[in-house]
mmCIF file of C-alpha atoms in Angstrom:
data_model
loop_
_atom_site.group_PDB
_atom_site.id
_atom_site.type_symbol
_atom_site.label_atom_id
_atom_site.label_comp_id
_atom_site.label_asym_id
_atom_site.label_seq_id
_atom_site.Cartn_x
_atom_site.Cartn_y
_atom_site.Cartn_z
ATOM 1 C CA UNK G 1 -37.539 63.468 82.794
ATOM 2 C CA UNK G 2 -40.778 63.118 80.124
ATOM 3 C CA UNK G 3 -43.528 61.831 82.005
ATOM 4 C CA UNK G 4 -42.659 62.097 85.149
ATOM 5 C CA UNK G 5 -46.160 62.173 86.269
ATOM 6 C CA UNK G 6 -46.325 58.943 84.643
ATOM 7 C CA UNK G 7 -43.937 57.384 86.395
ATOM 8 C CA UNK G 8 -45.566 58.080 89.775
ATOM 9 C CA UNK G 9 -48.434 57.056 88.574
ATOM 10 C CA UNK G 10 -46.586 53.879 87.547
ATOM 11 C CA UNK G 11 -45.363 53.666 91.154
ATOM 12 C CA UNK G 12 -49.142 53.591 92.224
ATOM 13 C CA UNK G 13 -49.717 50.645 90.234
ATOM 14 C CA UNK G 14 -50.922 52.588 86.869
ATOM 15 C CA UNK G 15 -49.858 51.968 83.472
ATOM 16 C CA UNK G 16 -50.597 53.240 79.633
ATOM 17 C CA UNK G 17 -51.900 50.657 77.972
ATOM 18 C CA UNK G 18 -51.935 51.892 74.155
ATOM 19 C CA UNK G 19 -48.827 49.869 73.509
ATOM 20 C CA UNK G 20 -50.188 46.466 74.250
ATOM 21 C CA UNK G 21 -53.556 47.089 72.496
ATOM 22 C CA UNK G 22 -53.517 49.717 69.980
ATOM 23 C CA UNK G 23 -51.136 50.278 66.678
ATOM 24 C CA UNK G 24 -51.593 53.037 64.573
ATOM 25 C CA UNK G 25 -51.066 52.148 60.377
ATOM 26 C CA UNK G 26 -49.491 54.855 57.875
ATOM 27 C CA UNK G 27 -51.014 54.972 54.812
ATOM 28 C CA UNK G 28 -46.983 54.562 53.590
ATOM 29 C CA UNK G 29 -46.597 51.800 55.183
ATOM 30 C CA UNK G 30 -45.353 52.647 58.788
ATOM 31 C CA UNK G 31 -46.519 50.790 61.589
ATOM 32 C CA UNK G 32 -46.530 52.641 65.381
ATOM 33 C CA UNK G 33 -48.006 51.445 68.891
ATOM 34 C CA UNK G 34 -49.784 55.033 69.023
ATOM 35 C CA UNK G 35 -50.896 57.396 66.827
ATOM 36 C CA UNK G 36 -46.941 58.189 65.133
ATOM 37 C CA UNK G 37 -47.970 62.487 66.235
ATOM 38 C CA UNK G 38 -48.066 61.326 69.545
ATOM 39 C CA UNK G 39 -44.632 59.521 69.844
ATOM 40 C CA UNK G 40 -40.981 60.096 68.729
ATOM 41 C CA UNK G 41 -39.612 59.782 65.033
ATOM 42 C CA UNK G 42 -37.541 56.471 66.358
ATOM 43 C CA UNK G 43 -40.478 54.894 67.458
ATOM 44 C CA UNK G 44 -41.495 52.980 64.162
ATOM 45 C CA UNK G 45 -42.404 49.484 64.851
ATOM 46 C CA UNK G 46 -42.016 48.325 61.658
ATOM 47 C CA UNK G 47 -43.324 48.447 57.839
ATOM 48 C CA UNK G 48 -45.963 46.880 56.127
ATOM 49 C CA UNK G 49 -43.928 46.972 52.888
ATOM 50 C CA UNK G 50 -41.015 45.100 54.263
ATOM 51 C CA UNK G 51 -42.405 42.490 57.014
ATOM 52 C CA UNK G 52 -45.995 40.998 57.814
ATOM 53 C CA UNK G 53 -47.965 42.275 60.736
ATOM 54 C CA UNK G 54 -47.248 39.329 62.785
ATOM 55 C CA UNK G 55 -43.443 40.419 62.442
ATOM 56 C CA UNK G 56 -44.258 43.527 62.954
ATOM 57 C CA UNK G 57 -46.498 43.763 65.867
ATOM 58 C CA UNK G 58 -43.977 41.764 68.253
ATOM 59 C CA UNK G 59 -40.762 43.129 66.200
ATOM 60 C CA UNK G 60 -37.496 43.823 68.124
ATOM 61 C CA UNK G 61 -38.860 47.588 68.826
ATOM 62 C CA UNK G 62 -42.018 47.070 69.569
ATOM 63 C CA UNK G 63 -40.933 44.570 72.452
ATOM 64 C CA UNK G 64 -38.219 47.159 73.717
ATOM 65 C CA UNK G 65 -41.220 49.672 73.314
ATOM 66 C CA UNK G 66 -43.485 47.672 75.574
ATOM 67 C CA UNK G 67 -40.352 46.478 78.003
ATOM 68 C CA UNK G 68 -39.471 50.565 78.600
ATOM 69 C CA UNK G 69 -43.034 51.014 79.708
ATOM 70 C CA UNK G 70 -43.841 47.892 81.727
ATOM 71 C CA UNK G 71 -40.408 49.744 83.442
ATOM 72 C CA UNK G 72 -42.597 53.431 83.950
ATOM 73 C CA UNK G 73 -40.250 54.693 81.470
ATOM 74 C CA UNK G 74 -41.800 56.330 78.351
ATOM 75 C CA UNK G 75 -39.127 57.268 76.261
ATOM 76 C CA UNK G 76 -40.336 57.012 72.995
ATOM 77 C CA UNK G 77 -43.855 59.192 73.050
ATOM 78 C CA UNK G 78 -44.470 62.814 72.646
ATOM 79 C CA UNK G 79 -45.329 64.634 75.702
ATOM 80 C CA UNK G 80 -46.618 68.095 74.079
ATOM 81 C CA UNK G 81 -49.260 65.751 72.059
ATOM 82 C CA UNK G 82 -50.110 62.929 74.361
ATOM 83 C CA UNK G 83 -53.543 62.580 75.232
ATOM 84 C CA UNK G 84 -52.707 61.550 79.076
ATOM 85 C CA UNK G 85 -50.506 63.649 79.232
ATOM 86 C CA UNK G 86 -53.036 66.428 78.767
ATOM 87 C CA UNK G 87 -54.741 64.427 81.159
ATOM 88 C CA UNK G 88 -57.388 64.438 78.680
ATOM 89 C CA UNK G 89 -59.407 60.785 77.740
ATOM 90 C CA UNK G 90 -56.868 59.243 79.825
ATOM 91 C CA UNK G 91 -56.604 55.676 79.759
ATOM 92 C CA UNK G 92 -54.240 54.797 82.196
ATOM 93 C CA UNK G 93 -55.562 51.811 83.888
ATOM 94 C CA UNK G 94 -54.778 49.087 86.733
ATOM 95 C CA UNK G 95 -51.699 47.687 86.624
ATOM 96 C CA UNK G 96 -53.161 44.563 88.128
ATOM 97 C CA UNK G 97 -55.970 43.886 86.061
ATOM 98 C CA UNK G 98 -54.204 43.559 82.854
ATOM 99 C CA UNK G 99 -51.477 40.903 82.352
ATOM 100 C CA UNK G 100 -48.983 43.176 80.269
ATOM 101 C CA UNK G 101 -46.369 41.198 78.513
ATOM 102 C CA UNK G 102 -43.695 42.643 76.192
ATOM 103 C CA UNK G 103 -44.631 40.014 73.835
ATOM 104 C CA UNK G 104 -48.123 40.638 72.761
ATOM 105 C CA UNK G 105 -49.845 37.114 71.251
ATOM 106 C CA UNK G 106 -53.529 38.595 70.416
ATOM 107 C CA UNK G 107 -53.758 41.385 67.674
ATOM 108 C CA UNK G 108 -54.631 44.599 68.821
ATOM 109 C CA UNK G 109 -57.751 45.479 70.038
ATOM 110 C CA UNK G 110 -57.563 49.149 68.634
ATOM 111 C CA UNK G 111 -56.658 50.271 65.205
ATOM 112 C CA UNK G 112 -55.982 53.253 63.687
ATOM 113 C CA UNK G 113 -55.444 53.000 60.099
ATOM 114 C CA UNK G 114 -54.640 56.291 57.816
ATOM 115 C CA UNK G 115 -55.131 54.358 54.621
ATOM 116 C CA UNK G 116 -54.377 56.912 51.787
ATOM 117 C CA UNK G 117 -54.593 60.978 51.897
ATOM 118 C CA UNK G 118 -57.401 61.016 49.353
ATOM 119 C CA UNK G 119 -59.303 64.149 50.500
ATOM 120 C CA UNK G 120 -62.678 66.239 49.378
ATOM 121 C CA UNK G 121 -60.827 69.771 50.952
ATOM 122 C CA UNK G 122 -57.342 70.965 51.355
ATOM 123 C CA UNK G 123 -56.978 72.976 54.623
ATOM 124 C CA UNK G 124 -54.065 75.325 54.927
ATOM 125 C CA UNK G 125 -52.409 73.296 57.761
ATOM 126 C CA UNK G 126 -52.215 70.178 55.539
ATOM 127 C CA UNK G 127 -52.207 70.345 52.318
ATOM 128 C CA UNK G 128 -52.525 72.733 49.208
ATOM 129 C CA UNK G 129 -54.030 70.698 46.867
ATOM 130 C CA UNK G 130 -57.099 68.237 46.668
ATOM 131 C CA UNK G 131 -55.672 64.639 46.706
ATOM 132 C CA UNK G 132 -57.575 62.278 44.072
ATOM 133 C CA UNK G 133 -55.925 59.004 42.915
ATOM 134 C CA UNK G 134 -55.932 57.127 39.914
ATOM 135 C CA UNK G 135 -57.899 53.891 38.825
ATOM 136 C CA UNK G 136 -54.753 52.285 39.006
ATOM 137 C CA UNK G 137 -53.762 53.764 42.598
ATOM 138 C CA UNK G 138 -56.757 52.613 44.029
ATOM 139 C CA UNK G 139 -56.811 49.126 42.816
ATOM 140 C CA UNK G 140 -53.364 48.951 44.455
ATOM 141 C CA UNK G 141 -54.803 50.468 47.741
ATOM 142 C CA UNK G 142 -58.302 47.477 47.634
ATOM 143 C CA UNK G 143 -55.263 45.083 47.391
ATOM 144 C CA UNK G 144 -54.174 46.570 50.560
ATOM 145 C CA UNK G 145 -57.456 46.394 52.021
ATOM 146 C CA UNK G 146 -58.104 43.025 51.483
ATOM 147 C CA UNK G 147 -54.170 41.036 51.966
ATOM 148 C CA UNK G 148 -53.465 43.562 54.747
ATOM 149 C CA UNK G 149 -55.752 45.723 56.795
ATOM 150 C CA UNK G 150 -58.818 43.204 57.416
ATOM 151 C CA UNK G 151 -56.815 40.236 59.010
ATOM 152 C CA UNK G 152 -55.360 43.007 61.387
ATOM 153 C CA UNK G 153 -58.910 43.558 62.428
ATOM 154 C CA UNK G 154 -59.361 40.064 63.686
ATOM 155 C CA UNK G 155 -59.081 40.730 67.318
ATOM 156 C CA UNK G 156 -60.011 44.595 66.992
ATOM 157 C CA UNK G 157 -62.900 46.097 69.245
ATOM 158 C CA UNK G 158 -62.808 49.695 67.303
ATOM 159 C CA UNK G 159 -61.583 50.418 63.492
ATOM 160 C CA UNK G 160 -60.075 54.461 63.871
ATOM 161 C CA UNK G 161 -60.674 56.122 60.146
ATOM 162 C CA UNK G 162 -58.849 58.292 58.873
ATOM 163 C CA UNK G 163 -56.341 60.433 59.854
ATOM 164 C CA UNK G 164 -54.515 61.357 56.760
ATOM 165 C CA UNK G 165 -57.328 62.065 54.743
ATOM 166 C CA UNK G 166 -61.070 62.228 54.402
ATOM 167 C CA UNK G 167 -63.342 58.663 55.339
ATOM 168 C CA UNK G 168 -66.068 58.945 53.360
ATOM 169 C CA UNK G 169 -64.024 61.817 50.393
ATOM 170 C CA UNK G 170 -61.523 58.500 50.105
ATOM 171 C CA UNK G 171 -62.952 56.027 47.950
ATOM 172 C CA UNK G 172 -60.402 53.540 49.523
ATOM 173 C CA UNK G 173 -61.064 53.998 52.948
ATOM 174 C CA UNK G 174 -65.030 53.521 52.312
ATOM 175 C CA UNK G 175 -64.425 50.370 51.129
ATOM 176 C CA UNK G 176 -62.825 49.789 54.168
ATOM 177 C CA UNK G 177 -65.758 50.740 55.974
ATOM 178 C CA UNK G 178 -67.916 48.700 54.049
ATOM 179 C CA UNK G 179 -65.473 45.407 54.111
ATOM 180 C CA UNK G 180 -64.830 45.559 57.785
ATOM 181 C CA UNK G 181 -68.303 46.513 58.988
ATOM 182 C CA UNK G 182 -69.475 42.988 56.886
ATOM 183 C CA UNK G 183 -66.607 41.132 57.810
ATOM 184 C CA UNK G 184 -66.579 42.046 61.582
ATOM 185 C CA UNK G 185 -69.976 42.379 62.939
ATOM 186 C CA UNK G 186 -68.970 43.347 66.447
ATOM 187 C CA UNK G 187 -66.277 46.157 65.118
ATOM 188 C CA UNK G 188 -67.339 49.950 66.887
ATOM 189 C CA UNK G 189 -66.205 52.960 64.255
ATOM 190 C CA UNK G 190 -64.148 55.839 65.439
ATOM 191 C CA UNK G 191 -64.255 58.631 62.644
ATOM 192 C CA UNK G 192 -62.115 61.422 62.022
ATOM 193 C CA UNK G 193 -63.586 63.676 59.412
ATOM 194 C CA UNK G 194 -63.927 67.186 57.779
ATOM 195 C CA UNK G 195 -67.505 66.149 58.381
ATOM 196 C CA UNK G 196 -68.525 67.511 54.506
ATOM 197 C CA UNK G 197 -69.762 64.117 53.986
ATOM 198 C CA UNK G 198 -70.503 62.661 57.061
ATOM 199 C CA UNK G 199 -74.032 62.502 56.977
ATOM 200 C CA UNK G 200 -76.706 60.093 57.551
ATOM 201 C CA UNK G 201 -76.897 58.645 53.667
ATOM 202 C CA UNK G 202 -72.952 57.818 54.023
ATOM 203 C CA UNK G 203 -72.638 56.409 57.143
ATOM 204 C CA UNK G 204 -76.073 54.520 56.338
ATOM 205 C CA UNK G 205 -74.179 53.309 52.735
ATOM 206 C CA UNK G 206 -70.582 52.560 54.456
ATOM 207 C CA UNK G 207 -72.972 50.205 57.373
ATOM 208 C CA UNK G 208 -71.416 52.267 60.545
ATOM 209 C CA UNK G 209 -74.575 54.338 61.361
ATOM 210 C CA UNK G 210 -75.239 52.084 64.611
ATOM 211 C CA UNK G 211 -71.546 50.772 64.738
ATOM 212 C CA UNK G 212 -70.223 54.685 65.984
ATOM 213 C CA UNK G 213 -68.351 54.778 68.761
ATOM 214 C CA UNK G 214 -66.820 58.326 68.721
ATOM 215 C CA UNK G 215 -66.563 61.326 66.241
ATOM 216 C CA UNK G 216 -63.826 64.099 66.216
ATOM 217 C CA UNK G 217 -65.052 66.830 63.171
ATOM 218 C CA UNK G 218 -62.543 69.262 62.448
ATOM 219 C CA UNK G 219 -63.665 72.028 61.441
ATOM 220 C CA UNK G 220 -61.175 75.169 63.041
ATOM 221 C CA UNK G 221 -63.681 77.498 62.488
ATOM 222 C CA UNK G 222 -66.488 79.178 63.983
ATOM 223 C CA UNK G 223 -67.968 81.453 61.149
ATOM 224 C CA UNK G 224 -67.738 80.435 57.608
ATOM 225 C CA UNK G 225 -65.309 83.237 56.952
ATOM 226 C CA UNK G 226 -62.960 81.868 58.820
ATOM 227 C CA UNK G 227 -63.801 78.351 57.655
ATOM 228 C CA UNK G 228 -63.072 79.119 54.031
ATOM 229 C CA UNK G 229 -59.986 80.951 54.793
ATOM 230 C CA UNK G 230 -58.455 77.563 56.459
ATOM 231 C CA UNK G 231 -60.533 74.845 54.962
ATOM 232 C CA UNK G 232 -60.281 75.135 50.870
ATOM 233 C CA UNK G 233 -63.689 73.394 48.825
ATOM 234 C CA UNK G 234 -65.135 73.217 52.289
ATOM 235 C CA UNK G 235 -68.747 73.621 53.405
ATOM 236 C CA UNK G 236 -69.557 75.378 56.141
ATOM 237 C CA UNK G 237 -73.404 75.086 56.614
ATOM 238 C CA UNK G 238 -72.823 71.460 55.055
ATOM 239 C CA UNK G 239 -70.769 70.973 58.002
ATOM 240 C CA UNK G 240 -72.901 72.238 60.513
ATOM 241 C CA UNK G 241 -75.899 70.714 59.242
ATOM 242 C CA UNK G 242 -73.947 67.332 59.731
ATOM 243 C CA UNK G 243 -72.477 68.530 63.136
ATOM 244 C CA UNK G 244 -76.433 68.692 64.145
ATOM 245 C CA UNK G 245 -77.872 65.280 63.190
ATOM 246 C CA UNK G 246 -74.467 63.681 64.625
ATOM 247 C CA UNK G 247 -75.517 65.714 67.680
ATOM 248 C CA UNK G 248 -78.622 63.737 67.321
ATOM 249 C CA UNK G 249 -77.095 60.379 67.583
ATOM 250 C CA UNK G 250 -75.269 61.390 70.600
ATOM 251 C CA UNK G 251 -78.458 62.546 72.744
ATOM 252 C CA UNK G 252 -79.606 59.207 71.974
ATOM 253 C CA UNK G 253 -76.708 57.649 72.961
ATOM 254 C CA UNK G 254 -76.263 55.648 69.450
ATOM 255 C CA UNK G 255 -72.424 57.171 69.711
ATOM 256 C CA UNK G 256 -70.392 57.900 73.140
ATOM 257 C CA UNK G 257 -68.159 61.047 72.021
ATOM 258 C CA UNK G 258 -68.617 63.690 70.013
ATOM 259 C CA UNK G 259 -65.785 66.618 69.106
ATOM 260 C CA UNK G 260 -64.714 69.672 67.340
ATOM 261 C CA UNK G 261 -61.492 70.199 66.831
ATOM 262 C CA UNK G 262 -59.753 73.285 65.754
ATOM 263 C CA UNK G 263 -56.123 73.375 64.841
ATOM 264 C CA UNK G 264 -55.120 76.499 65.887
ATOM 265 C CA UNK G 265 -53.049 78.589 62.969
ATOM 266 C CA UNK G 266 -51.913 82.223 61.793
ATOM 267 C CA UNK G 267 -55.834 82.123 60.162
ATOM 268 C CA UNK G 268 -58.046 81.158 62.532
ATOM 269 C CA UNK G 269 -56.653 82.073 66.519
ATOM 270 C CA UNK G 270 -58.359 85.199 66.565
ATOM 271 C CA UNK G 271 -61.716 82.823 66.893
ATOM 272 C CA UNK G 272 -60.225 81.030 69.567
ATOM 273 C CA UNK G 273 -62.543 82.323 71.789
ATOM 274 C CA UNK G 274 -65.839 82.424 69.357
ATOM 275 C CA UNK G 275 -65.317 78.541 68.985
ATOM 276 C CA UNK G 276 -65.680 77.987 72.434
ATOM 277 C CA UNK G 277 -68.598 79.291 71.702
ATOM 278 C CA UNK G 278 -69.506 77.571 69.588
ATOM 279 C CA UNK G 279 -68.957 74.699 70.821
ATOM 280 C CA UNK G 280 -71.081 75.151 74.145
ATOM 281 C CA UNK G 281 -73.651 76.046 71.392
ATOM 282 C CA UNK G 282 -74.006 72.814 69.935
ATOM 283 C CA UNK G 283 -73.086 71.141 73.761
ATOM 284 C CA UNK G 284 -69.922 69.784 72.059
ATOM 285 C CA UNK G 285 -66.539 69.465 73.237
ATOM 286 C CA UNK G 286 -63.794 71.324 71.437
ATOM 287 C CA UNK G 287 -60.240 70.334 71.058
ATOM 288 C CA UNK G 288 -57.789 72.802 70.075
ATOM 289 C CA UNK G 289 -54.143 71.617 68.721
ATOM 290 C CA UNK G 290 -51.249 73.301 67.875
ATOM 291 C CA UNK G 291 -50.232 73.305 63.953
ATOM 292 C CA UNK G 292 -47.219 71.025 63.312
ATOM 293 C CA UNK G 293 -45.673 71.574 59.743
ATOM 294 C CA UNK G 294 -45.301 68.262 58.500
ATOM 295 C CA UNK G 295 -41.882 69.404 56.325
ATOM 296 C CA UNK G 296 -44.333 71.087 53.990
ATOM 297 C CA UNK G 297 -43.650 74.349 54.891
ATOM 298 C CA UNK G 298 -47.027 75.695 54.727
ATOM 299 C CA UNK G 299 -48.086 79.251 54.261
ATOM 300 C CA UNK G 300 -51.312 81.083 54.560
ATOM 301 C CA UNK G 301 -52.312 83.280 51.174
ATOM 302 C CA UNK G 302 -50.666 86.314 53.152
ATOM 303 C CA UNK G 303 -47.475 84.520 52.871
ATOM 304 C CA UNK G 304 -47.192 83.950 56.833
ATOM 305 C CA UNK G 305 -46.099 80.212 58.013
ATOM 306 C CA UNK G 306 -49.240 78.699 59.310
ATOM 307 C CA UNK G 307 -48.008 77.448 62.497
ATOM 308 C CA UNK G 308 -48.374 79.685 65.491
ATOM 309 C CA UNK G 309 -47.523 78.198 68.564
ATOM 310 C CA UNK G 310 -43.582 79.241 68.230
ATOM 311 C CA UNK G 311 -42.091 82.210 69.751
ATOM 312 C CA UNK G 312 -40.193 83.083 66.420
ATOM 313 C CA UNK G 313 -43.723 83.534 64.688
ATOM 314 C CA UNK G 314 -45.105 87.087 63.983
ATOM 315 C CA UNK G 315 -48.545 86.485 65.094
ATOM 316 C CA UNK G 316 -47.222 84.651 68.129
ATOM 317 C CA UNK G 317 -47.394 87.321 70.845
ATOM 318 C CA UNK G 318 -51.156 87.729 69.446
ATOM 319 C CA UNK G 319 -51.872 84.503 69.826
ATOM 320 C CA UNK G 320 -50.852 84.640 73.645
ATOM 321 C CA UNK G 321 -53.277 87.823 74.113
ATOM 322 C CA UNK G 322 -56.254 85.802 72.065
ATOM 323 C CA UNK G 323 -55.729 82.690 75.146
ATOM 324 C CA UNK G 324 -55.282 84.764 77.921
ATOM 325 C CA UNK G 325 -58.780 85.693 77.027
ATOM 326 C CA UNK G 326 -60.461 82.690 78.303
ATOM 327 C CA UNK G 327 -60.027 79.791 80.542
ATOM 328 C CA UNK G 328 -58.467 77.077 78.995
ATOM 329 C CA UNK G 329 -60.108 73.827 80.316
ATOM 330 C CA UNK G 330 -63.705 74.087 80.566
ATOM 331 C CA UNK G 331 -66.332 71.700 80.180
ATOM 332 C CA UNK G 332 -66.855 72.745 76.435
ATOM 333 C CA UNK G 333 -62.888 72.864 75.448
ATOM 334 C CA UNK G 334 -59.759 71.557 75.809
ATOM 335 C CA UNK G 335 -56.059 72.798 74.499
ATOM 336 C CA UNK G 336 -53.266 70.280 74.157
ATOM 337 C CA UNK G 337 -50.325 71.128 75.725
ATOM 338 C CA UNK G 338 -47.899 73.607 72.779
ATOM 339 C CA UNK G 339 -50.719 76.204 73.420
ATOM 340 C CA UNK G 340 -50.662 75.537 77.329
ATOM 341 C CA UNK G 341 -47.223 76.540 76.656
ATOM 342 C CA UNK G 342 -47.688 79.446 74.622
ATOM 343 C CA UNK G 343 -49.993 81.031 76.772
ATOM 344 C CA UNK G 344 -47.377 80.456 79.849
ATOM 345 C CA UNK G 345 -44.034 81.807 77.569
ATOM 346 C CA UNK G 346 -44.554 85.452 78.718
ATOM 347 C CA UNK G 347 -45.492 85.245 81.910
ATOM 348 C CA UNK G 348 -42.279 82.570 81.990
ATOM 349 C CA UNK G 349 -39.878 85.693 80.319
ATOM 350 C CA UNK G 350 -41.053 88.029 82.850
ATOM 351 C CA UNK G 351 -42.883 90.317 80.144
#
């Protein structure tokens, strides 16, 4: 049964409590109780083109959502990318100390919002071109801003930004920044980012310099050969130049987390190890996740599909010598659970 472990832990009084406080906003529209990678393709909540967000947020789904869970069942998330389930920034908490209803009358007090895809770099795993809107797109996407995203925020305790593009490369999404740091004086920043631009002048001109809470870069690379072979108009020592004064505001404790991540794929797994490395250089944790293909069918300039983690891949039995290298889960890294698996596959076939 998915999360089994879960459900024990439910028995002991424990409970995930991402559905009542957190929703996750597609820059199409889509609304989900967790980040949608992390849960199953039936687990839409609603859509902010069709309903408002007070419809949405207690719609007939997102109550049987909440009801499964309040029941230890958790049917509609994805095991292979769940953060607890990695048993990784777990946030299972107290059954008891939260009064968990399946109708939810605040707003949530976490939001991740993927406002548009409009992106400095194009990394093989994502995308093949540079995304850059019109005039006209982006006055449709401030009108979004304004009528839809900041009255979500009204309860929020962290703003997440971005996840289907760059934060600072999307003009939209830093005037999100700028709006909801003004509007929301007490709002904490969570950044995802290429980290080409996330520097001290534009965190210091979107207001979030002393509003950080945590920082994921991803980079997937340790070297810039590697780096330019994955991340396309990229900048390596750009990047690591910004990796170091973010480093900065973590030893004075002016942001709680700091990451790497590295999306593991046919043109960077050989540097698996190297990025631990790496990593442990700059005292950093690094996350490593599997490639998903998004329906894009991506390739790599050689013409190879860029996700790895499959059996059916040519590169895959390569990839299971490259992580049988190195210990897994150390204080520096972390692997999400596909490449658990494809580590285990042989040893599981008998080979």
């Amino acid at each position: 049964m998915k999360f089994s472990f879960l459900k024990k832990l439910f028995k002991r009084k424990f409970i995930c409590p991402g559905a009542f406080s957190e929703v996750y906003i597609y820059h199409d529209g889509r609304v989900f109780l967790c980040p949608d990678c992390f849960m199953t393709k039936n687990a839409e909540i609603g859509n902010l083109n069709n309903n408002t967000f007070e419809e949405i947020w207690n719609s007939q789904k997102a109550i049987t959502i909440r009801k499964e869970i309040l029941k230890g069942k958790y049917n509609y998330c994805s095991p292979s990318l769940c953060f607890a389930k990695s048993n990784y920034n777990i946030r299972l908490v107290p059954f008891k100390n939260i009064e968990y209803k399946a109708f939810q009358k605040e707003f949530p007090k976490m939001v991740c919002i993927g406002a548009d895809c409009e992106c400095n770099a194009s990394c093989i795993m994502c995308r093949k071109d540079i995304v850059h809107y019109t005039d006209e797109e982006l006055i449709e996407y401030k009108k979004k801003v304004d009528s839809l995203y900041i009255p979500i925020l009204k309860n929020a305790e962290t703003l997440t930004l971005s996840t289907t593009g760059d934060p600072f490369a999307s003009r939209n999404t830093r005037y999100l920044m700028k709006t909801a740091a003004k509007t929301y004086p007490n709002l904490k920043f969570n950044l995802i980012t290429n980290g080409i631009l996330c520097d001290e002048f534009n965190c210091n001109d979107t207001g979030i310099t002393d509003r950080l809470s945590n920082v994921m870069v991803s980079i997937h690379a340790s070297n810039e050969e590697t780096y330019n072979k994955v991340v396309k108009n990229g900048n390596f020592k750009k990047v690591e130049e910004n990796i170091r004064w973010l480093k900065t505001l973590k030893n004075a404790k002016k942001i709680k987390g700091l990451f790497l991540a590295f999306v593991v794929n046919s043109q960077n797994y050989k540097d698996i190890p190297d990025f631990v490395e790496f990593a442990k250089s700059h005292d950093i944790v690094a996350l490593f996740w599997s490639c998903i293909d998004w329906g894009g069918n991506l390739k790599s300039e050689d013409g190879v599909p860029v996700g790895i983690s499959s059996p059916n891949h040519p590169y895959f039995n390569d990839l299971v010598s490259v992580l049988n290298t190195i210990e897994l889960e150390t204080e520096y890294s972390h692997f999400f659970t596909p490449l658990k698996a494809a580590r285990n596959y042989k040893k599981e076939e008998g080979a």
